[in-house]
PDB file of C-alpha atoms in Angstrom:
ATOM      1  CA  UNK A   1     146.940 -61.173  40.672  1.00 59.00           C
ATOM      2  CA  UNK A   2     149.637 -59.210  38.411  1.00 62.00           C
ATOM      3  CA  UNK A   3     147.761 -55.647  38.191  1.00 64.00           C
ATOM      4  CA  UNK A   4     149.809 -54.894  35.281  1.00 64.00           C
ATOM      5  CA  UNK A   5     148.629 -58.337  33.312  1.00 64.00           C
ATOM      6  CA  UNK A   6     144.976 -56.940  33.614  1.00 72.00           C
ATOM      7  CA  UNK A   7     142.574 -55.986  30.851  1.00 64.00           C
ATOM      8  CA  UNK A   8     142.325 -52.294  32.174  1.00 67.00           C
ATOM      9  CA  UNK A   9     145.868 -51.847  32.880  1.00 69.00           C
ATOM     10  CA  UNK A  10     146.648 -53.091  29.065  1.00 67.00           C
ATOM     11  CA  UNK A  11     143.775 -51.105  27.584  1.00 67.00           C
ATOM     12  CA  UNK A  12     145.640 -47.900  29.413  1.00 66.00           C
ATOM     13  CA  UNK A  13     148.857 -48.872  28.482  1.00 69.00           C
ATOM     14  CA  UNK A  14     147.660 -48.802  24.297  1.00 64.00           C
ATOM     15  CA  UNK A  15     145.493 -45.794  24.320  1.00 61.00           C
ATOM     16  CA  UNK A  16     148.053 -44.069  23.118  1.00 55.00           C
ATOM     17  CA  UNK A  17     147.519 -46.256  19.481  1.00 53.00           C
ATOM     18  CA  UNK A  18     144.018 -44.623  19.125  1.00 50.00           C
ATOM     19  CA  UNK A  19     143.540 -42.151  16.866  1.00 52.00           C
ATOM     20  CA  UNK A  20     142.785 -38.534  18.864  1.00 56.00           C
ATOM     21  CA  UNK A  21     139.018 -37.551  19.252  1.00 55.00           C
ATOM     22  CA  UNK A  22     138.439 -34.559  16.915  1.00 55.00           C
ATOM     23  CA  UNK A  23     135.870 -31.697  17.339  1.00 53.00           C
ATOM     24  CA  UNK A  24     135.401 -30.150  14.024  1.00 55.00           C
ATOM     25  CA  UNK A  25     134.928 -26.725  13.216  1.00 57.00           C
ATOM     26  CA  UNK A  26     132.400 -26.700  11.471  1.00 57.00           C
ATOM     27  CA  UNK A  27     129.983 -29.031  13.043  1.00 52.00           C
ATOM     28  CA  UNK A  28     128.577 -31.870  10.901  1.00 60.00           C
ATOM     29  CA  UNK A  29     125.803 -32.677  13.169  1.00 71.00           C
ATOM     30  CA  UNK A  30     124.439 -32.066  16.714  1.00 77.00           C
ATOM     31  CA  UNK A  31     126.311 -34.830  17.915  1.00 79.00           C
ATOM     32  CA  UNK A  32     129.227 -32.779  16.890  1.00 81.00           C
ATOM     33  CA  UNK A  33     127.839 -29.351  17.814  1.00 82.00           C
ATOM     34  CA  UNK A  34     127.225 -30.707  21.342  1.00 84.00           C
ATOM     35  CA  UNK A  35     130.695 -32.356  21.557  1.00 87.00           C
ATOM     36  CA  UNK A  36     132.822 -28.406  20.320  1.00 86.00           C
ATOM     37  CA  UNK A  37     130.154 -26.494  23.076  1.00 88.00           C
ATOM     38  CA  UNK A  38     131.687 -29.189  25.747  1.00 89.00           C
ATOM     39  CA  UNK A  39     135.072 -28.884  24.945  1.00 90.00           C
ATOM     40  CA  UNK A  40     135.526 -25.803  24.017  1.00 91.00           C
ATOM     41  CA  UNK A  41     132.474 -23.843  26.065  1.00 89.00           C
ATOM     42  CA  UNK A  42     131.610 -25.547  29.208  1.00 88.00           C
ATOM     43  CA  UNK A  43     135.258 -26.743  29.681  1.00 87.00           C
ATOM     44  CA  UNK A  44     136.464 -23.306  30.327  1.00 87.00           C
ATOM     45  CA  UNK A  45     133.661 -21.417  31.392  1.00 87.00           C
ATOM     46  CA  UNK A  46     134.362 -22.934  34.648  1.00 88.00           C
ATOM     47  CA  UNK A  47     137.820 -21.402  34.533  1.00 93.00           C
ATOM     48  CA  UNK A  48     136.346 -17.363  34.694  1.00 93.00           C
ATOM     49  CA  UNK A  49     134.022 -18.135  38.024  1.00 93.00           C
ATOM     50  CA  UNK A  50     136.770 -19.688  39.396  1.00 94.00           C
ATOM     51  CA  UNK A  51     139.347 -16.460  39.776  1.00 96.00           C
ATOM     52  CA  UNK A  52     136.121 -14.292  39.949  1.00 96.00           C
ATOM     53  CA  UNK A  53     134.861 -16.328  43.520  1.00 96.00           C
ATOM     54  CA  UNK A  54     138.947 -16.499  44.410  1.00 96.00           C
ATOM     55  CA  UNK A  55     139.210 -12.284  43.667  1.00 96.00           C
ATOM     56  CA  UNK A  56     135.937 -11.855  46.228  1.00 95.00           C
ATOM     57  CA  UNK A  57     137.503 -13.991  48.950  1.00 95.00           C
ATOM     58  CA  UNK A  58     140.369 -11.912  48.514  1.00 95.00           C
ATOM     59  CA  UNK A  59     138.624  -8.918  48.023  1.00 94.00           C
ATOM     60  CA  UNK A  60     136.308 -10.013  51.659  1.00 93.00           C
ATOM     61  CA  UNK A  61     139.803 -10.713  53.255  1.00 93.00           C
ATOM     62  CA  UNK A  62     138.852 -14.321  53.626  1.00 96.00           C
ATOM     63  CA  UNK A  63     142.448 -14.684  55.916  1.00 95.00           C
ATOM     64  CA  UNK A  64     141.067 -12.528  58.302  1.00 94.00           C
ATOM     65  CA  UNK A  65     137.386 -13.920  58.932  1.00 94.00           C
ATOM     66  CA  UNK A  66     136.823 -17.934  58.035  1.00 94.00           C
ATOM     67  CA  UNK A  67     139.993 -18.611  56.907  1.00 94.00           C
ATOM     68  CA  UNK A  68     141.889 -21.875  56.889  1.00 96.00           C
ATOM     69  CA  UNK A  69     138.247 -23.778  57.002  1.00 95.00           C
ATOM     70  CA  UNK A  70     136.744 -22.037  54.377  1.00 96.00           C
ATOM     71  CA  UNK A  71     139.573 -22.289  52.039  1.00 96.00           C
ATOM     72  CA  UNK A  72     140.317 -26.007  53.011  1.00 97.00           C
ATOM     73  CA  UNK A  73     136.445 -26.024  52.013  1.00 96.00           C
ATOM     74  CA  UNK A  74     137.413 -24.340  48.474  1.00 96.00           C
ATOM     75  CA  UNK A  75     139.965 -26.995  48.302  1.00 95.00           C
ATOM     76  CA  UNK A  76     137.316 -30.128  48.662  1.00 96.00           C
ATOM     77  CA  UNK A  77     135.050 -28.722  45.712  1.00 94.00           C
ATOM     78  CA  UNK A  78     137.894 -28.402  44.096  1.00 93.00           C
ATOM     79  CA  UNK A  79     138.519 -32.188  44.266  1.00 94.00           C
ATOM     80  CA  UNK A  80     134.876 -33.112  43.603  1.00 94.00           C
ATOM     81  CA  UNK A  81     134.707 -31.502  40.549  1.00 93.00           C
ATOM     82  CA  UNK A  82     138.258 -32.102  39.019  1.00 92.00           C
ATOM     83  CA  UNK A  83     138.546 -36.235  39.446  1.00 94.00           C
ATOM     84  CA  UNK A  84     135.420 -36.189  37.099  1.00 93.00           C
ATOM     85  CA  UNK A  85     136.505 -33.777  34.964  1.00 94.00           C
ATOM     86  CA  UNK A  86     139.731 -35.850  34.806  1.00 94.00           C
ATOM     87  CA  UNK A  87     137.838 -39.159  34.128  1.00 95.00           C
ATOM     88  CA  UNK A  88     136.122 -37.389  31.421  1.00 94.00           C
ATOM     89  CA  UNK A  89     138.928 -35.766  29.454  1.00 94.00           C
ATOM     90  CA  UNK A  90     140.355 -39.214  30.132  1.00 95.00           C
ATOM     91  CA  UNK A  91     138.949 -42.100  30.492  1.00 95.00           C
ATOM     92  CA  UNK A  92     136.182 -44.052  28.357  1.00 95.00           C
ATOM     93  CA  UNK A  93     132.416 -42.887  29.041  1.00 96.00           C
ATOM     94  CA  UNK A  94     130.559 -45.558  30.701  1.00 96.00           C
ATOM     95  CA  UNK A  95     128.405 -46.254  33.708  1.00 97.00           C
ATOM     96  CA  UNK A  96     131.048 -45.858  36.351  1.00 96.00           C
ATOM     97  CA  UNK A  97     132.815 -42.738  34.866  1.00 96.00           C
ATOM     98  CA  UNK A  98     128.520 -40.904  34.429  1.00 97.00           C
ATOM     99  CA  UNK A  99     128.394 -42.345  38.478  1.00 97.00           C
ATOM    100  CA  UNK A 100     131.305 -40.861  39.562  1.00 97.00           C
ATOM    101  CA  UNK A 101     130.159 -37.479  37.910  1.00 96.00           C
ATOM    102  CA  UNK A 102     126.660 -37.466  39.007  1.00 96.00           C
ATOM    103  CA  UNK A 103     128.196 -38.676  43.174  1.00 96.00           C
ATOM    104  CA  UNK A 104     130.460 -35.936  42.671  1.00 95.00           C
ATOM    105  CA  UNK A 105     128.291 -33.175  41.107  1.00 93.00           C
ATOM    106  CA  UNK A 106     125.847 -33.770  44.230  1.00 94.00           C
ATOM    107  CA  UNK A 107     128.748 -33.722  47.059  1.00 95.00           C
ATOM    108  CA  UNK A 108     129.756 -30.047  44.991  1.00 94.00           C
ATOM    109  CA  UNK A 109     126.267 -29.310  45.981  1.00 92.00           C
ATOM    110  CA  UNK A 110     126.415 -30.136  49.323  1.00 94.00           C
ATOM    111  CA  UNK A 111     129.644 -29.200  50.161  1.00 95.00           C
ATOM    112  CA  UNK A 112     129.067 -25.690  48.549  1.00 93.00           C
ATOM    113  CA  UNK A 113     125.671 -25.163  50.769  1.00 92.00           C
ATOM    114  CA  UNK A 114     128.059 -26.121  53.333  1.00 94.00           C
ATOM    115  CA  UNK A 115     130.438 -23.507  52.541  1.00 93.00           C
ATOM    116  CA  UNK A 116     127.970 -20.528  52.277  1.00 91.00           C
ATOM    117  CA  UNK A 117     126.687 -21.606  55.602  1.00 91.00           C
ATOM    118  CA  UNK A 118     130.909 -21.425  56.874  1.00 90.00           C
ATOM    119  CA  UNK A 119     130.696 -17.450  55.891  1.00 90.00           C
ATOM    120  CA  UNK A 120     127.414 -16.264  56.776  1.00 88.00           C
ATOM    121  CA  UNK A 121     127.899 -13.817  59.183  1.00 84.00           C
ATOM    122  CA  UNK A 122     131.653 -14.074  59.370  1.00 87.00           C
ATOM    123  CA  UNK A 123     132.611 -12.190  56.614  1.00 88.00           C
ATOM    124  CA  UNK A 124     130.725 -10.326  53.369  1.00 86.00           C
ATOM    125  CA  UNK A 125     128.696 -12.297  50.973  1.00 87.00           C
ATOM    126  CA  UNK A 126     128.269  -9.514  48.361  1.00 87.00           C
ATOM    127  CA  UNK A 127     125.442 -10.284  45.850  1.00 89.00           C
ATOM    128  CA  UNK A 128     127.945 -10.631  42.899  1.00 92.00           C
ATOM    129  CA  UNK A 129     129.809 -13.308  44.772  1.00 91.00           C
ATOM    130  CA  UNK A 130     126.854 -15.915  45.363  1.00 89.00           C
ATOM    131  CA  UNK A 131     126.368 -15.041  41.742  1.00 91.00           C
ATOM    132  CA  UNK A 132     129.549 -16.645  40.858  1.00 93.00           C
ATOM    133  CA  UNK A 133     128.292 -19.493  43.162  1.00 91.00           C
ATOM    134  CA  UNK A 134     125.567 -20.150  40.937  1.00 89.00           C
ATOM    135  CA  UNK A 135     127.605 -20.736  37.629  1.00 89.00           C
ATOM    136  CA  UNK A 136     129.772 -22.827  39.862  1.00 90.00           C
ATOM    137  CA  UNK A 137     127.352 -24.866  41.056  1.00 89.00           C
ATOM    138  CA  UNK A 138     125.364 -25.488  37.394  1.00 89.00           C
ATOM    139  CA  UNK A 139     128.596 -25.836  35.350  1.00 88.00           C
ATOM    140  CA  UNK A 140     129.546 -30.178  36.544  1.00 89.00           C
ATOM    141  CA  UNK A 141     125.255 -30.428  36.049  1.00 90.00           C
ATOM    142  CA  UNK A 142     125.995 -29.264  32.480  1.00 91.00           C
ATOM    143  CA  UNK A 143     128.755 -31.531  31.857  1.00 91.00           C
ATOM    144  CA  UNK A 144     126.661 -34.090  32.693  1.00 93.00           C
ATOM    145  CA  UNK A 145     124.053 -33.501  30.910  1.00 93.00           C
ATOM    146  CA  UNK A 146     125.993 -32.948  27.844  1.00 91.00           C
ATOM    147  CA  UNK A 147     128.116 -36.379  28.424  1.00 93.00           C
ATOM    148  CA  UNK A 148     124.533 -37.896  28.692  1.00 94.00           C
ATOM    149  CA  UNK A 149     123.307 -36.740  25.354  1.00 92.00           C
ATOM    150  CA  UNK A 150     126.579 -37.267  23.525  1.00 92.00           C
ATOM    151  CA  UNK A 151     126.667 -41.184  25.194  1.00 93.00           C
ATOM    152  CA  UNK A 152     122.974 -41.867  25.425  1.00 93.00           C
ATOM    153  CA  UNK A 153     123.752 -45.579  25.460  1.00 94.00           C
ATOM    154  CA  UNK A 154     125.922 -45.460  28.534  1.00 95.00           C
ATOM    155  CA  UNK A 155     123.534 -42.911  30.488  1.00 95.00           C
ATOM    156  CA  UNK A 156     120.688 -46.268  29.809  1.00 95.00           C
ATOM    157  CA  UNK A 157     123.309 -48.596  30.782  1.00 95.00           C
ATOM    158  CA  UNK A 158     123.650 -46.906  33.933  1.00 95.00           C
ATOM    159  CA  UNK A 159     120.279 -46.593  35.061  1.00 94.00           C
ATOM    160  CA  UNK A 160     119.842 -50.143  33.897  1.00 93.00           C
ATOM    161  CA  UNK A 161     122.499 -50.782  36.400  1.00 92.00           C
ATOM    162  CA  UNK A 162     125.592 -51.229  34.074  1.00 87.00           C
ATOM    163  CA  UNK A 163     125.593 -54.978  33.564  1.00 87.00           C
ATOM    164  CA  UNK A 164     128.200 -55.168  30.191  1.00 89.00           C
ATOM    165  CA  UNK A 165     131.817 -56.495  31.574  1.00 86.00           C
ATOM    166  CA  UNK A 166     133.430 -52.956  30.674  1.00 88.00           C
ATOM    167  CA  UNK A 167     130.743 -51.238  32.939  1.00 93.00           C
ATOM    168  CA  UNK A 168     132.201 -50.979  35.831  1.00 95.00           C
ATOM    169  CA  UNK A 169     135.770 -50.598  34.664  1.00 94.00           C
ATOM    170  CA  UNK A 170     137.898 -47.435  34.454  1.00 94.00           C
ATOM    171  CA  UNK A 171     139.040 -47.509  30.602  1.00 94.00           C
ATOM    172  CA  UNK A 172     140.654 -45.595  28.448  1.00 94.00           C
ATOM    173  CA  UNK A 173     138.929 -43.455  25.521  1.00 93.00           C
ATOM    174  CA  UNK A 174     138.758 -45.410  22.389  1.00 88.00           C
ATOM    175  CA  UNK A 175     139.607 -42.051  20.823  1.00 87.00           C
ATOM    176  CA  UNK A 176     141.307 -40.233  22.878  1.00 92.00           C
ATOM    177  CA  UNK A 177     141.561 -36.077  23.108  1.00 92.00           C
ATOM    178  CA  UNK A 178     144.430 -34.788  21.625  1.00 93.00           C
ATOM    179  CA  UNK A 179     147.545 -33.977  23.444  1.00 94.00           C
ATOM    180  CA  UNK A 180     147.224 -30.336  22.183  1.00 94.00           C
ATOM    181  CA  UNK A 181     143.806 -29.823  24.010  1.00 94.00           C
ATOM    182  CA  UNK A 182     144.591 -31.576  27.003  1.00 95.00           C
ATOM    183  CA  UNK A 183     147.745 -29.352  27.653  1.00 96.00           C
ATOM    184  CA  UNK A 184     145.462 -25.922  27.428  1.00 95.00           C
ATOM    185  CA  UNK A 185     142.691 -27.611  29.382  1.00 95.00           C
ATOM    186  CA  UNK A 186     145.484 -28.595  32.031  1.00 95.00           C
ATOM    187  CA  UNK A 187     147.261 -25.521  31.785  1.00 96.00           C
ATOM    188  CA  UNK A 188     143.885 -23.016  32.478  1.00 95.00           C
ATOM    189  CA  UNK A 189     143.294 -25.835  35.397  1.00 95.00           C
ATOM    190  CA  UNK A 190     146.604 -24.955  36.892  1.00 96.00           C
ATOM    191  CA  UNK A 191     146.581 -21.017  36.171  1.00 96.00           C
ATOM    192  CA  UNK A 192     143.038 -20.025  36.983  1.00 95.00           C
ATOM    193  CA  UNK A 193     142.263 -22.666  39.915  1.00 95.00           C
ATOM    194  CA  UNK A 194     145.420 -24.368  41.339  1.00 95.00           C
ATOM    195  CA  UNK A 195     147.417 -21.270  41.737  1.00 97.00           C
ATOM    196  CA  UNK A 196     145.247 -18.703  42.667  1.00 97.00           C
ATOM    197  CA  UNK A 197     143.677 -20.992  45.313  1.00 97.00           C
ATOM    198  CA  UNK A 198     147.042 -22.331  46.802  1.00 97.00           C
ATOM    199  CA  UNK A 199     147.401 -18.515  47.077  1.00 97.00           C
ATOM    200  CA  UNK A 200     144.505 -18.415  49.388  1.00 97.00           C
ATOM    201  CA  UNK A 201     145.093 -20.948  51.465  1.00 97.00           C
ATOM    202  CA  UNK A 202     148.871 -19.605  51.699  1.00 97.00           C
ATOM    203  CA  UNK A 203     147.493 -16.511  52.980  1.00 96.00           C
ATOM    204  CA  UNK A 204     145.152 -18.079  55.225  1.00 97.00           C
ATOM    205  CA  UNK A 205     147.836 -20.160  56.699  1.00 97.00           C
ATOM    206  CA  UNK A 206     149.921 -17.274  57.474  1.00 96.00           C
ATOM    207  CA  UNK A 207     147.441 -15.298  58.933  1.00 95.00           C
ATOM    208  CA  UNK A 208     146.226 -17.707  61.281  1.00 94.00           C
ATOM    209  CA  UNK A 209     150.195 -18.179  62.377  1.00 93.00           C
ATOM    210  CA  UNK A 210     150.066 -14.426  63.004  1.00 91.00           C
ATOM    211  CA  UNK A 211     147.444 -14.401  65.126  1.00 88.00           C
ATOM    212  CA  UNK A 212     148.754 -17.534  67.234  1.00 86.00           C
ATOM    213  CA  UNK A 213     152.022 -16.084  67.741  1.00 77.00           C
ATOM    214  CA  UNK A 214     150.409 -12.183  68.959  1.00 63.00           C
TER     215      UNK A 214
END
């Protein structure tokens, strides 16, 4: 089979031809209302627990206790929460995209357990920073939840099981976000998360070369 005959490799190629999904500012309805908060609230409220839980590592001298695992750990939440967030900005909402989020919004969970139990008693878990946890932990639950109201229909479809042919396909928006608000979205991504935690683990890595080589 030609992958790039197929219907979802088509429908990606033209979603470009759609006109861009708008959030207005002044909110017509709670549809509306709900959509702006998303985009423009929960979106980047993720960004300022981010550098706050990377500045307490730092601050703990994460190198010097857990290290490489517990950063390799940051690195794995990392991944379960951005592939949904980049199906979402992305693609069309629909039963696979809501059971990708909620998969990946309970492995956060898990994983994040996981990583409080990877510094207890190696290094200090100051009150503020299992703060930060908290918001960090709630914040994909919240996407959902909004995604849920905004696409009712879809969130039925999936607990019917998702039995329309486009269920279970990874599609484009029909309206997609505009180019503009991708960019920021993409650019906070890379200055508040990717760069401040390749820091880390950079520092991790060359501490634990140090202490080899001693």
């Amino acid at each position: 089979m030609d992958l790039k005959k197929s219907p979802v490799a088509r429908a990606w190629r033209g979603r470009r031809r759609s006109a861009a999904l708008a959030a207005p500012r002044r909110p017509l309805d709670a549809d509306d209302a709900n959509r702006r908060f998303l985009l423009y609230g929960v979106m980047p409220l993720w960004f300022v627990p981010a550098v706050a839980d990377w500045a307490m590592h730092r601050r703990t001298r994460i190198e010097d206790t857990t290290g490489v695992r517990e950063s390799a750990v940051h690195a794995l939440m990392m991944a379960e929460a951005g592939v949904p967030i980049a199906m979402g900005l992305l693609a069309r909402i629909n039963p696979l995209v809501l059971t990708v989020m909620g998969g990946a919004a309970l492995a956060h969970a898990a994983t994040a357990l996981w990583d409080v139990g990877l510094a207890d008693g190696e290094r200090e878990l100051h009150p503020v920073e299992q703060h930060i946890h908290s918001f960090l932990e709630v914040l994909p639950l919240t996407a959902l939840a909004f995604l849920c109201t905004l696409h009712s229909d879809q969130a039925r479809a999936t607990l019917r099981g998702g039995r329309s042919p486009g269920d279970w396909k990874l599609l484009p928006k029909e309206n997609p976000l505009s180019a503009r608000y991708l960019a920021g979205i993409g650019l906070g991504i890379g200055a508040c998360i990717v760069l401040p935690y390749a820091e880390e683990m950079t520092r991790c890595v060359k501490a634990a070369r140090l202490r080899r080589g001693r």
